[in-house]
Short mmCIF file of C-alpha atoms in Angstrom, two decimals:
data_model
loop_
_atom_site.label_atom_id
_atom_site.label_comp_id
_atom_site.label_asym_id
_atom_site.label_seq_id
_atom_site.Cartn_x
_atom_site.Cartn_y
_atom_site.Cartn_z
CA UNK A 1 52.03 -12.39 -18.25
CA UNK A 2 54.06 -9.51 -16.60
CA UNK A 3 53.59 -8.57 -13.38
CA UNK A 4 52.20 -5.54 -14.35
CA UNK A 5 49.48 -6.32 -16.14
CA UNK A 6 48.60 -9.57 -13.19
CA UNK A 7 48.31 -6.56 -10.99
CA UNK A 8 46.06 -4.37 -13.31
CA UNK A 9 43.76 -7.63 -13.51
CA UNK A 10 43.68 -8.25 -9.61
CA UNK A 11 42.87 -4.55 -9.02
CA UNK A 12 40.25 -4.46 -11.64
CA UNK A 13 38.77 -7.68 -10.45
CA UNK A 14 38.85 -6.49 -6.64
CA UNK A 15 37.05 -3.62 -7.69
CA UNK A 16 34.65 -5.26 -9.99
CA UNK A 17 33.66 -7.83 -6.92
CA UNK A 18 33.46 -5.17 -4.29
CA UNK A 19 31.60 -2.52 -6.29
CA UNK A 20 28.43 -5.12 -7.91
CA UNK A 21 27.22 -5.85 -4.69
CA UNK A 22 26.53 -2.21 -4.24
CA UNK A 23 25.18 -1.99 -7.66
CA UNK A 24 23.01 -5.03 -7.38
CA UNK A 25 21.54 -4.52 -3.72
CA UNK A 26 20.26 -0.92 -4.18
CA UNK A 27 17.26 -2.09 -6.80
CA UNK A 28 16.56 -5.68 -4.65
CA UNK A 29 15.30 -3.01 -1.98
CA UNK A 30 13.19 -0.64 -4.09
CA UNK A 31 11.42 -3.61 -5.62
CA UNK A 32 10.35 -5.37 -2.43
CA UNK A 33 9.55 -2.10 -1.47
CA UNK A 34 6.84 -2.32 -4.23
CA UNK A 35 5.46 -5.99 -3.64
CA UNK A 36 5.72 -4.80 0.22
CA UNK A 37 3.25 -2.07 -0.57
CA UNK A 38 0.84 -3.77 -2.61
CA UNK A 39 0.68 -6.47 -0.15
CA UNK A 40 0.07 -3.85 2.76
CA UNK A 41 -2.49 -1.63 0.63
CA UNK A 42 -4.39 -5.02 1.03
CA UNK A 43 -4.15 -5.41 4.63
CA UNK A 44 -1.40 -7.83 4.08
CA UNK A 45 2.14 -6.79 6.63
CA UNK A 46 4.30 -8.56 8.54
CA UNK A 47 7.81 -10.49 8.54
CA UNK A 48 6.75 -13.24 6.40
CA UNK A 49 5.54 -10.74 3.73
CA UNK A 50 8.60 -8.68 3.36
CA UNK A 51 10.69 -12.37 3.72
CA UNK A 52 8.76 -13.74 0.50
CA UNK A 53 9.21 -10.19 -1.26
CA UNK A 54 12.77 -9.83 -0.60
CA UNK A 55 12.70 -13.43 -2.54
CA UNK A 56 11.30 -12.20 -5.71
CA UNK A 57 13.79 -8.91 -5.51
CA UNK A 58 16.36 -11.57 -5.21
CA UNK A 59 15.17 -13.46 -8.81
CA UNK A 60 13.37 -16.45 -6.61
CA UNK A 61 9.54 -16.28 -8.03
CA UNK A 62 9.01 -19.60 -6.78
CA UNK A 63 9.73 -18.92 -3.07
CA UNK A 64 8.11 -15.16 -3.21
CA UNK A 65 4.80 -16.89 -4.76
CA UNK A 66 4.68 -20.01 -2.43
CA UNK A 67 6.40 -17.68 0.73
CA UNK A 68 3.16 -15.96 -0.02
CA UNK A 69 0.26 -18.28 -0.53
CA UNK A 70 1.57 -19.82 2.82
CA UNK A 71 0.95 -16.40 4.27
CA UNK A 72 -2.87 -16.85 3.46
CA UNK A 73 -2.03 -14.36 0.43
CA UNK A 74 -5.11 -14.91 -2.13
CA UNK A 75 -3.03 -16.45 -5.41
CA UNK A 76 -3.87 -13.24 -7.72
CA UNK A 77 -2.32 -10.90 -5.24
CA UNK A 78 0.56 -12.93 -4.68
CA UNK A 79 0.71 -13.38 -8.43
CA UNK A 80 1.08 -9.54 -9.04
CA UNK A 81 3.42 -8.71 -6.19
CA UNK A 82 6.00 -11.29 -6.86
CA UNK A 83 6.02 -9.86 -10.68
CA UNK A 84 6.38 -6.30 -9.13
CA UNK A 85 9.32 -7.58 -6.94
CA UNK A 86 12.02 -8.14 -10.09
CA UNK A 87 10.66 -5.59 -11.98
#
């Protein structure tokens, strides 16, 4: 391979990697915004809230759903905010 073309890889790669965290985190936020506010409409806030709904932003259903039900979260609740959390 010539040595331009290994350098047109390694920049688009560079900029690939830097620029998809950017892309990725922006939604993550939003969407635990939403399970957040569901949770809070129903007298559910705190850390360990927004920890378990920054889990299912993340693609982790298990850990949002059991972060949670060990919260004290009633299971139908925690049901429909994890699934709000991807989305």
């Amino acid at each position: 391979m010539s040595r331009g073309i290994r350098l047109a890889a390694a920049a688009f790669l560079f900029a690939a990697a830097t620029a998809l965290p950017a892309v990725t985190a922006a939604p993550a936020h939003a969407d635990a915004a939403a399970c957040t506010a569901l949770l809070a409409e129903n007298g559910y806030e705190g850390d360990a809230f927004t920890a378990a709904c920054d889990s299912g932003a993340a693609g982790d259903f298990d850990a949002c759903f059991s972060g949670l039900l060990g919260a004290g979260v009633e299971s139908a609740l925690a049901l429909e905010a994890c699934l709000l959390a991807p989305q």
